[in-house]
Amino acid sequence: MRSVLYPGSFDPVTVGHMDLIRRASALFERVVVGVLHNTQKPLQAFSIEQRISLLQEAASGLINVEVCAYSGLLVDAVRQSNVDGVLRGLRAGMDFDMEQQMARLNRQMAGVETVFLAASPSVLHISASMVREVGRLGGDLRGLVPDSVRERITDTLGGRSKEGETHG
Ligand code: ADP
């Protein structure tokens, strides 16, 4: 496998995502980060444009990494991005069952294979939902999101919570 699509919602990008992207960029010739544009889930903290822009800035030093939006079936996005397979990260047991099911489904539907990278111990506990919660409550996001985009993420989450948006 020479090229992979790494799909997710990246709402927003975390140091956990970047750990995976950095390691994948050393393993594969081409890494396409696919940001899910989910119109069924409008209550995302960051717009699709913001999520893409944050990822592009965070990954700007990695020349074989591209960021794009996708919607609909993952197997269709794999075909459209012209990659060999899918990359996903595994943190703990909670990821495992769901990921296995999705990987099997994608293989059965379209012969698309999935490769998994185990999360580095230092980022095992980090999720985008936790970052959103900490940011909305005014906590320091140092070490949770990439330094280069920390201020933008902090401003957006803090600004939103002041407008009285509900958590979710
Ligand atoms: P999250 O689960 O943080 O909301 P996404 O839904 O955007 O993130 O997930 C995209 C991919 O990134 C998934 O494969 C997920 O397992 C992986 N991932 C998320 N956080 C981490 C982390 N801390 N370490 C490794 N992989 C992660």
mmCIF file of C-alpha atoms and ligand atoms in Angstrom, residues 6-20 23 34 36 41 87-91 94-95 99 102 116-120 122-132, ligand 1:
data_model
loop_
_atom_site.group_PDB
_atom_site.id
_atom_site.type_symbol
_atom_site.label_atom_id
_atom_site.label_comp_id
_atom_site.label_asym_id
_atom_site.label_seq_id
_atom_site.Cartn_x
_atom_site.Cartn_y
_atom_site.Cartn_z
ATOM 1 C CA TYR A 6 -7.142 8.998 6.634
ATOM 2 C CA PRO A 7 -10.796 9.891 7.271
ATOM 3 C CA GLY A 8 -12.353 11.593 10.277
ATOM 4 C CA SER A 9 -14.331 14.560 11.437
ATOM 5 C CA PHE A 10 -11.285 16.421 12.854
ATOM 6 C CA ASP A 11 -13.537 18.754 14.842
ATOM 7 C CA PRO A 12 -10.906 20.082 15.558
ATOM 8 C CA VAL A 13 -7.505 18.526 14.739
ATOM 9 C CA THR A 14 -5.696 17.242 17.875
ATOM 10 C CA VAL A 15 -2.121 16.214 18.649
ATOM 11 C CA GLY A 16 -3.456 12.632 18.470
ATOM 12 C CA HIS A 17 -4.470 13.107 14.831
ATOM 13 C CA MET A 18 -1.113 14.779 14.089
ATOM 14 C CA ASP A 19 0.809 11.906 15.687
ATOM 15 C CA LEU A 20 -0.896 9.575 13.238
ATOM 16 C CA ARG A 23 3.888 8.677 11.261
ATOM 17 C CA GLY A 34 -10.312 13.231 4.393
ATOM 18 C CA LEU A 36 -16.028 14.328 6.697
ATOM 19 C CA LYS A 41 -24.586 16.604 11.855
ATOM 20 C CA LEU A 87 -5.803 4.496 7.489
ATOM 21 C CA ARG A 88 -7.349 4.640 10.949
ATOM 22 C CA GLY A 89 -5.957 5.164 14.424
ATOM 23 C CA LEU A 90 -6.574 2.879 17.377
ATOM 24 C CA ARG A 91 -6.577 4.232 20.886
ATOM 25 C CA MET A 94 -13.501 1.588 22.598
ATOM 26 C CA ASP A 95 -12.192 2.186 19.079
ATOM 27 C CA GLU A 99 -13.223 0.038 13.575
ATOM 28 C CA MET A 102 -16.188 -0.627 9.457
ATOM 29 C CA PHE A 116 -4.394 0.653 11.615
ATOM 30 C CA LEU A 117 -1.732 2.512 13.535
ATOM 31 C CA ALA A 118 -1.707 2.196 17.312
ATOM 32 C CA ALA A 119 -1.855 5.579 19.021
ATOM 33 C CA SER A 120 1.341 6.685 20.752
ATOM 34 C CA SER A 122 1.384 10.099 25.029
ATOM 35 C CA VAL A 123 -1.781 10.836 23.010
ATOM 36 C CA LEU A 124 -3.930 7.841 23.953
ATOM 37 C CA HIS A 125 -6.280 9.903 26.084
ATOM 38 C CA ILE A 126 -6.840 12.712 23.582
ATOM 39 C CA SER A 127 -10.050 13.043 21.587
ATOM 40 C CA ALA A 128 -11.592 15.915 19.657
ATOM 41 C CA SER A 129 -14.673 15.809 21.886
ATOM 42 C CA MET A 130 -12.510 16.273 24.984
ATOM 43 C CA VAL A 131 -10.689 19.174 23.310
ATOM 44 C CA ARG A 132 -14.049 20.841 22.517
HETATM 45 P P1 ADP B 1 -12.005 11.897 17.406
HETATM 46 O O1 ADP B 1 -12.262 10.454 17.697
HETATM 47 O O2 ADP B 1 -10.854 12.473 18.161
HETATM 48 O O3 ADP B 1 -13.241 12.730 17.414
HETATM 49 P P2 ADP B 1 -12.124 11.598 14.539
HETATM 50 O O4 ADP B 1 -13.520 11.142 14.588
HETATM 51 O O5 ADP B 1 -11.829 12.777 13.703
HETATM 52 O O6 ADP B 1 -11.486 11.960 15.947
HETATM 53 O O7 ADP B 1 -11.214 10.348 14.186
HETATM 54 C C1 ADP B 1 -10.387 10.229 13.091
HETATM 55 C C2 ADP B 1 -9.396 9.106 13.272
HETATM 56 O O8 ADP B 1 -8.394 9.554 14.171
HETATM 57 C C3 ADP B 1 -9.903 7.794 13.855
HETATM 58 O O9 ADP B 1 -9.239 6.738 13.215
HETATM 59 C C4 ADP B 1 -9.484 7.855 15.283
HETATM 60 O O10 ADP B 1 -9.303 6.561 15.838
HETATM 61 C C5 ADP B 1 -8.168 8.584 15.156
HETATM 62 N N1 ADP B 1 -7.754 9.259 16.371
HETATM 63 C C6 ADP B 1 -8.437 10.189 17.040
HETATM 64 N N2 ADP B 1 -7.767 10.588 18.137
HETATM 65 C C7 ADP B 1 -6.613 9.880 18.155
HETATM 66 C C8 ADP B 1 -5.487 9.801 19.044
HETATM 67 N N3 ADP B 1 -5.456 10.514 20.152
HETATM 68 N N4 ADP B 1 -4.489 8.965 18.711
HETATM 69 C C9 ADP B 1 -4.561 8.215 17.597
HETATM 70 N N5 ADP B 1 -5.582 8.217 16.746
HETATM 71 C C10 ADP B 1 -6.601 9.032 17.009
#
